[in-house]
mmCIF file of C-alpha atoms and ligand atoms in Angstrom:
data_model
loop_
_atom_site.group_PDB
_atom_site.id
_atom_site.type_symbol
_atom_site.label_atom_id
_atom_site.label_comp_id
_atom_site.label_asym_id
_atom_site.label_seq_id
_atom_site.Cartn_x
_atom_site.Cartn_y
_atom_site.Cartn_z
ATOM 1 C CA UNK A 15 69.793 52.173 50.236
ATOM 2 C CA UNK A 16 66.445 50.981 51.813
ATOM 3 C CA UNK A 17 63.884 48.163 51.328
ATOM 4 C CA UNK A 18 60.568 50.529 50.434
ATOM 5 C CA UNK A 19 56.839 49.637 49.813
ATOM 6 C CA UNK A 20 57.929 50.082 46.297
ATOM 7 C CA UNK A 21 60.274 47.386 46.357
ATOM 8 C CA UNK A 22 58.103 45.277 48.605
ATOM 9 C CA UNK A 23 55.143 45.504 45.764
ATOM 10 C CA UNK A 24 57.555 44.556 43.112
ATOM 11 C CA UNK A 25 58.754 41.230 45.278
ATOM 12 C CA UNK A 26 55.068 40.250 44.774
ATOM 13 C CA UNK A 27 54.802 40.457 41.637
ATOM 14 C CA UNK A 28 57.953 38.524 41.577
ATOM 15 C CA UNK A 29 56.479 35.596 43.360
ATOM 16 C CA UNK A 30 53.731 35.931 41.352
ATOM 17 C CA UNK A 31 55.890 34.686 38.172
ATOM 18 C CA UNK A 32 57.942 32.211 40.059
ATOM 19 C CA UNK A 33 54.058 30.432 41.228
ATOM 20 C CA UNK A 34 53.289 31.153 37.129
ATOM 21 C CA UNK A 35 56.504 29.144 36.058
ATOM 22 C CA UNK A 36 56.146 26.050 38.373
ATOM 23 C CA UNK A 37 57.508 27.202 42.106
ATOM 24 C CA UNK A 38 55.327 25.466 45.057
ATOM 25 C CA UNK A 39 57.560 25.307 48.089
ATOM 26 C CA UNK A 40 56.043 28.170 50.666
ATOM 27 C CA UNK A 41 59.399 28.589 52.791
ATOM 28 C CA UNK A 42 61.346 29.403 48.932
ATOM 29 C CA UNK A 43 58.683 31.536 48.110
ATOM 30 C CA UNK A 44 58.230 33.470 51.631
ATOM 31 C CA UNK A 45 62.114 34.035 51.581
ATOM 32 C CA UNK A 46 62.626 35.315 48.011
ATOM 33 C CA UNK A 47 59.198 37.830 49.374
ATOM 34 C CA UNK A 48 61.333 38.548 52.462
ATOM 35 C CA UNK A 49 64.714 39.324 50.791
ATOM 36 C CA UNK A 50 65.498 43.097 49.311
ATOM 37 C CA UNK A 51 67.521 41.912 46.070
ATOM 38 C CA UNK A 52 68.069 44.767 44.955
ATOM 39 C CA UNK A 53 70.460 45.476 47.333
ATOM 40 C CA UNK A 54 72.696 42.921 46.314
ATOM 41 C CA UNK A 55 73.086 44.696 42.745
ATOM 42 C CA UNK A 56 74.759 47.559 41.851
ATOM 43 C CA UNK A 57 72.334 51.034 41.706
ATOM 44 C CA UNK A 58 72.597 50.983 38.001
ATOM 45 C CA UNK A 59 69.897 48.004 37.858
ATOM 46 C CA UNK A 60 68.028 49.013 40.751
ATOM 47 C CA UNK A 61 65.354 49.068 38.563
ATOM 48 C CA UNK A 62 65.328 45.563 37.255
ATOM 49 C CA UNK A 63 65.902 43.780 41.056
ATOM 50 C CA UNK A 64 63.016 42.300 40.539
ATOM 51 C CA UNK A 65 62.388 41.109 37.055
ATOM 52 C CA UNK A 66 63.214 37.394 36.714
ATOM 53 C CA UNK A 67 66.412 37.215 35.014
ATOM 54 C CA UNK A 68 70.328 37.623 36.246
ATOM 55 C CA UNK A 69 71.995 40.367 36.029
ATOM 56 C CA UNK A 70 76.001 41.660 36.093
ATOM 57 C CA UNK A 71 77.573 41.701 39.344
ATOM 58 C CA UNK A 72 81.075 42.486 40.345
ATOM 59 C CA UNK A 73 84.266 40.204 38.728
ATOM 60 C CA UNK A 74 82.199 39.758 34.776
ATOM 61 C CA UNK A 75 79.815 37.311 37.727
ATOM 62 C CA UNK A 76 76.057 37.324 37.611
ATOM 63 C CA UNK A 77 73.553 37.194 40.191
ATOM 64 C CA UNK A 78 71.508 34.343 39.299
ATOM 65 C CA UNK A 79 67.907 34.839 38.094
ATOM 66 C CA UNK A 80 64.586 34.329 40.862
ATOM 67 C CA UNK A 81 63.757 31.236 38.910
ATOM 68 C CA UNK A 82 66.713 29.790 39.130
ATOM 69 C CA UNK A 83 67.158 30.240 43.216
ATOM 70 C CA UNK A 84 63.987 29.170 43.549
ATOM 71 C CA UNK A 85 64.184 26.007 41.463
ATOM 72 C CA UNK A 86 67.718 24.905 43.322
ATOM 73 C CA UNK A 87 66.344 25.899 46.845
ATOM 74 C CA UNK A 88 63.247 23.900 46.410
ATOM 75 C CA UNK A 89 65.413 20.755 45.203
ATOM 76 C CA UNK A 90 67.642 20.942 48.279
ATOM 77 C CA UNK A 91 64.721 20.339 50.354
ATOM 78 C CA UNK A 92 65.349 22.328 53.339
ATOM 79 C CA UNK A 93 65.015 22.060 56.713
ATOM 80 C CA UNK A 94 65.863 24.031 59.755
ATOM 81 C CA UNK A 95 69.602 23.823 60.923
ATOM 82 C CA UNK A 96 69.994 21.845 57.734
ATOM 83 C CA UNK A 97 73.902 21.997 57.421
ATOM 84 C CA UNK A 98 74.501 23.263 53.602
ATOM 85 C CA UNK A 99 77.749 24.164 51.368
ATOM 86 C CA UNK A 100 77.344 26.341 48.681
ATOM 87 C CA UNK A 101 80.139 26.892 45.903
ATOM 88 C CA UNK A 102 80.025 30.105 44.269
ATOM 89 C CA UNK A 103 79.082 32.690 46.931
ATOM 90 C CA UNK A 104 78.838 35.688 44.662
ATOM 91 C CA UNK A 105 76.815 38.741 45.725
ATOM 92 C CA UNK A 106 75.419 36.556 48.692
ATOM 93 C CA UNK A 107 71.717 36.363 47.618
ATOM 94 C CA UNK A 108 71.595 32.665 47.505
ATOM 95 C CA UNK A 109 73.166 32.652 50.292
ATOM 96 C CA UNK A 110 70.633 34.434 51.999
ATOM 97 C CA UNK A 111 67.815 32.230 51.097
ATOM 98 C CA UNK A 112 69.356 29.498 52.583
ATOM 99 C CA UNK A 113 69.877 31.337 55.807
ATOM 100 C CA UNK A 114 66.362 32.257 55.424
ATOM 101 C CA UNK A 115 64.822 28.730 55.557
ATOM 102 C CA UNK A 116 67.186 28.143 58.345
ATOM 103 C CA UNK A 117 70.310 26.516 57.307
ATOM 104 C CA UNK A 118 73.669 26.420 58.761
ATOM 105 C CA UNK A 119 75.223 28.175 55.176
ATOM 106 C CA UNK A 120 79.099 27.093 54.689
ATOM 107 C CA UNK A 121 79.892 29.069 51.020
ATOM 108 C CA UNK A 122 82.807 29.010 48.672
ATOM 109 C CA UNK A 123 84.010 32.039 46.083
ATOM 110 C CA UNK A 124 87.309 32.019 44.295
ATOM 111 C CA UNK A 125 86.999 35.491 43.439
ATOM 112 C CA UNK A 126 88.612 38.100 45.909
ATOM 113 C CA UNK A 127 87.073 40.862 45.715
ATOM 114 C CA UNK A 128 83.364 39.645 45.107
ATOM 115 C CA UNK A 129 84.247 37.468 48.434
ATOM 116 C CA UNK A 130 85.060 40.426 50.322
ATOM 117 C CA UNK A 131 82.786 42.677 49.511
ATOM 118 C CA UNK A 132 79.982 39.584 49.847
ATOM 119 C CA UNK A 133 81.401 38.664 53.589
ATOM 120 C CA UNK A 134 80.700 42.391 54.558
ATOM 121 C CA UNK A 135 77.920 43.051 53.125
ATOM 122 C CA UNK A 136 75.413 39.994 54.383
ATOM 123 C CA UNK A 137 75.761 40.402 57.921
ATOM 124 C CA UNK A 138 75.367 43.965 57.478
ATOM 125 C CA UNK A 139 71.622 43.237 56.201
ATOM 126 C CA UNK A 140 71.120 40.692 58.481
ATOM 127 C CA UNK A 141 72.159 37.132 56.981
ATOM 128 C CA UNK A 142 74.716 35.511 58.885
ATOM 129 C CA UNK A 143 76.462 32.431 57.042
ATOM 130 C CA UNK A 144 78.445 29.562 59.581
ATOM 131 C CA UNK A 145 81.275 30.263 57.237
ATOM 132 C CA UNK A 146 81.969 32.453 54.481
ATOM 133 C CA UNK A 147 85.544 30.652 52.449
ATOM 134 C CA UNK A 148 87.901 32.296 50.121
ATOM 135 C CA UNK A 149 88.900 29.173 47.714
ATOM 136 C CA UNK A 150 88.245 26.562 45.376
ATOM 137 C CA UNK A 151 84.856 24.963 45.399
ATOM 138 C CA UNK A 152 85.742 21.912 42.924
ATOM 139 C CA UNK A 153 87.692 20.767 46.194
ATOM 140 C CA UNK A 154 84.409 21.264 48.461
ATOM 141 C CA UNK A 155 85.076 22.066 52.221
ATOM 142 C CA UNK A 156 86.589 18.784 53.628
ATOM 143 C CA UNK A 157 87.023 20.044 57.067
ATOM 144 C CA UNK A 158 83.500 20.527 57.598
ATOM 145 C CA UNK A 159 82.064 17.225 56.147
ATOM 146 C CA UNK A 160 79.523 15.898 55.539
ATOM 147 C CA UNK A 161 76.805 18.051 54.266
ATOM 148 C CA UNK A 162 72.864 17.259 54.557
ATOM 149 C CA UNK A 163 73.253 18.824 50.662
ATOM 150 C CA UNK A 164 75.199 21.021 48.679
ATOM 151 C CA UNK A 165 74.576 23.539 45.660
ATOM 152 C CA UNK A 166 76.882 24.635 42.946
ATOM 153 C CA UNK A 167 75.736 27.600 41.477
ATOM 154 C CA UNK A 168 77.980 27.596 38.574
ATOM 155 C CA UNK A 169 77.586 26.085 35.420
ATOM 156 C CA UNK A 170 80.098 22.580 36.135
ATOM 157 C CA UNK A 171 82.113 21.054 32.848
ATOM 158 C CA UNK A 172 81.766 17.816 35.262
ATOM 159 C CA UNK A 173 80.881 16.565 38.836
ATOM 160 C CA UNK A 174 83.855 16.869 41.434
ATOM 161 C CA UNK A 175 84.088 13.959 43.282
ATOM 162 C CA UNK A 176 84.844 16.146 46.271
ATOM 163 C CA UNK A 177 81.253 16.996 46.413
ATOM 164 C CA UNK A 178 79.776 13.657 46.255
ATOM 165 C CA UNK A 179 81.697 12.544 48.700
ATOM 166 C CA UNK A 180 80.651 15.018 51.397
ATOM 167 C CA UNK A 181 77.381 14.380 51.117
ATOM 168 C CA UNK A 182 75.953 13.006 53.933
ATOM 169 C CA UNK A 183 74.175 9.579 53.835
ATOM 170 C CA UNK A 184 70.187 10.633 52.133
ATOM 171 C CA UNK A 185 72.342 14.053 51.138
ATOM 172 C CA UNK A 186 71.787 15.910 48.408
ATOM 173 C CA UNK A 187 74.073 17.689 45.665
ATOM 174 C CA UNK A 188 71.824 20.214 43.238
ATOM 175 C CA UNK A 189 74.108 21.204 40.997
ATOM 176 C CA UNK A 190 74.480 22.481 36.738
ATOM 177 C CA UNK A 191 76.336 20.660 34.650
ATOM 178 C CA UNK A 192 77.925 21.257 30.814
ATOM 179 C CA UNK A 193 79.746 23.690 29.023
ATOM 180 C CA UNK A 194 77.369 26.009 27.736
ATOM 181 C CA UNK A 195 74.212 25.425 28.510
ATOM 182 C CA UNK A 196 73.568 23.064 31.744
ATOM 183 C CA UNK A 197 70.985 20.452 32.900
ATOM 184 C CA UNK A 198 70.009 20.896 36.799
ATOM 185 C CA UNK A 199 71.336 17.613 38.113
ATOM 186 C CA UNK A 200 70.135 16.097 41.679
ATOM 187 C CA UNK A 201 72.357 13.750 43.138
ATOM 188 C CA UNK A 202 70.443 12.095 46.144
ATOM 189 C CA UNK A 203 73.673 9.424 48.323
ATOM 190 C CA UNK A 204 71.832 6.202 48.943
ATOM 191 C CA UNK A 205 74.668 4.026 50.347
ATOM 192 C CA UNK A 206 78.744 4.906 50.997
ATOM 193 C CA UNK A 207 78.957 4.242 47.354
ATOM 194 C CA UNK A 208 75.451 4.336 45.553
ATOM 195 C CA UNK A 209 73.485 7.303 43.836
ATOM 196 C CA UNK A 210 70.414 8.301 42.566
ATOM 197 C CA UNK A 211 70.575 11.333 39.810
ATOM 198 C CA UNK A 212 67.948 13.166 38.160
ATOM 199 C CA UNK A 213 68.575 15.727 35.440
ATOM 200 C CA UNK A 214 65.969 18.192 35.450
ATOM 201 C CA UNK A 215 66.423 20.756 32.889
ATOM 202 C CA UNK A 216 68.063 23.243 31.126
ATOM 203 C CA UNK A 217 69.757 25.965 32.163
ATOM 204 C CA UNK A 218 72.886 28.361 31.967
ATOM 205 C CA UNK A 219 75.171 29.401 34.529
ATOM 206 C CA UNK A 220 78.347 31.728 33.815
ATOM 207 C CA UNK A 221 81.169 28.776 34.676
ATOM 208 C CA UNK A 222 82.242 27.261 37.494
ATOM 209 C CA UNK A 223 86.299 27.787 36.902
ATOM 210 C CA UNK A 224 89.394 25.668 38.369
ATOM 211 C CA UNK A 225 92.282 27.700 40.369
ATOM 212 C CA UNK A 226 94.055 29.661 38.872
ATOM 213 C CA UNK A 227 96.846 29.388 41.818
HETATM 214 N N1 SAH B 9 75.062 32.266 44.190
HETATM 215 C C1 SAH B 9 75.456 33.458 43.471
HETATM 216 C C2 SAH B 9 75.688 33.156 42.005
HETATM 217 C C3 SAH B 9 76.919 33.834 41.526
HETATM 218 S S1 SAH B 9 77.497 33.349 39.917
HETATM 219 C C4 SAH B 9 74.433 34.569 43.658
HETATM 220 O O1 SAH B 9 73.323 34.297 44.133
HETATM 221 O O2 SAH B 9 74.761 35.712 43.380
HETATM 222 C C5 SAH B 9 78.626 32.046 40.297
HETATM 223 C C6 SAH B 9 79.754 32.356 41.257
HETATM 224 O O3 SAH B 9 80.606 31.195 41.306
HETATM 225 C C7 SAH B 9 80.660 33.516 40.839
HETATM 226 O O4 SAH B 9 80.735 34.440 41.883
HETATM 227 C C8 SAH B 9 82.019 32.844 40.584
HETATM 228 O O5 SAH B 9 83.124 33.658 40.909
HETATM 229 C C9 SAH B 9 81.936 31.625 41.483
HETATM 230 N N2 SAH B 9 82.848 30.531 41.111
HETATM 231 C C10 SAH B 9 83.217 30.116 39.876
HETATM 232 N N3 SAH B 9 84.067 29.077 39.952
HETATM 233 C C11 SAH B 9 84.238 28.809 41.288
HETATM 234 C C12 SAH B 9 85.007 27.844 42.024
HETATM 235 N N4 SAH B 9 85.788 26.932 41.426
HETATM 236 N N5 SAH B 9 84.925 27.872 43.381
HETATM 237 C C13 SAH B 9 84.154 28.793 44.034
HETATM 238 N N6 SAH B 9 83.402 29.726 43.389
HETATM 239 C C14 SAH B 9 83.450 29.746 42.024
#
């Protein structure tokens, strides 16, 4: 599978919708232009790659709609060599972004297979992670505390402590939380023990699960 000028044309329009709908940050934008998504779906919805919704992946998972990236990548406020733990590594494509605007990506999937396939393919295209982790995201990644932020990309039933606590000093934790629907939630660490938190809208994730070991 290739990146064409067909594809390219369509990631315009793309960016097009995401400026439409309220994205501003250039570096989000730029990378979401740069970033073939459709080959992080399976050939069946080649043809929707770039419309702005999610769409099946492996393991009943979804890729998570443009928007939706773009919204969490702007609130993590990136910058270059930005060291960033993602829970729910999926097909990769957030994952990508981040590498894109030049973070140090440390990401979590507790599905096998998708994590396989996922730590194959992104190198292969050209997105190297620091650290691609089989395992349980509601325990973070202690061992490689503290983040400068952190993004769950599953819908959360509630905030694991884990992840507040790796947060950095001035860190930040983007992440959804609620049952069926969730509201974006920013959690910005002020102090060893003091937060700010915004909630910032509405929007619905497929669930961020506990172990089943
Ligand atoms: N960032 C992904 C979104 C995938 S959907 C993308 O861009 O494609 C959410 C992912 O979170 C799924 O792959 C799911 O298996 C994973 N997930 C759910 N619960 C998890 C947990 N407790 N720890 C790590 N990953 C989890």
């Amino acid at each position: 599978m290739k990146d064409t000028l067909k594809h390219k044309g369509l990631r315009k329009q793309l960016l097009a919708t995401l400026v439409t709908k309220g994205i501003t940050n250039a570096a989000v934008l730029e990378a979401i232009g740069d970033i073939p998504r459709h080959l992080f779906m399976d050939s069946s919805f080649l043809d929707h790659a770039y419309q702005d919704k999610a769409f099946p992946i492996a393991a009943s998972q979804t890729i998570s709609q443009p928007y939706t990236v773009a919204f969490q990548s702007e609130l993590l406020e990136v910058k270059s060599g930005d060291k960033i733990l993602e829970i729910g590594t999926g097909s990769g494509y957030q994952t990508a972004v981040l590498c894109l605007l030049g973070a140090h990506v440390y990401s979590i999937e507790r599905q096998l297979d998708l994590f396989k396939k996922t730590s194959k393919f992104l190198p292969k295209i050209g997105y190297v992670a620091k650290r691609l982790v089989f395992g349980d995201g509601y325990k973070g990644l202690k061992d490689e505390a503290p983040f400068d932020s952190i993004i769950v990309t599953a819908g959360a039933p509630f905030v694991p402590k884990p992840l507040l606590s790796q947060l950095k000093i001035g860190g930040r934790l983007v992440i959804p939380v609620g049952d069926e629907d969730q509201i974006m939630t920013l959690y910005i660490r002020k102090g060893p023990k003091e937060f700010e938190k915004h909630e910032l809208g509405n929007f619905k994730f497929v669930p961020l699960l506990e172990n089943k070991n």
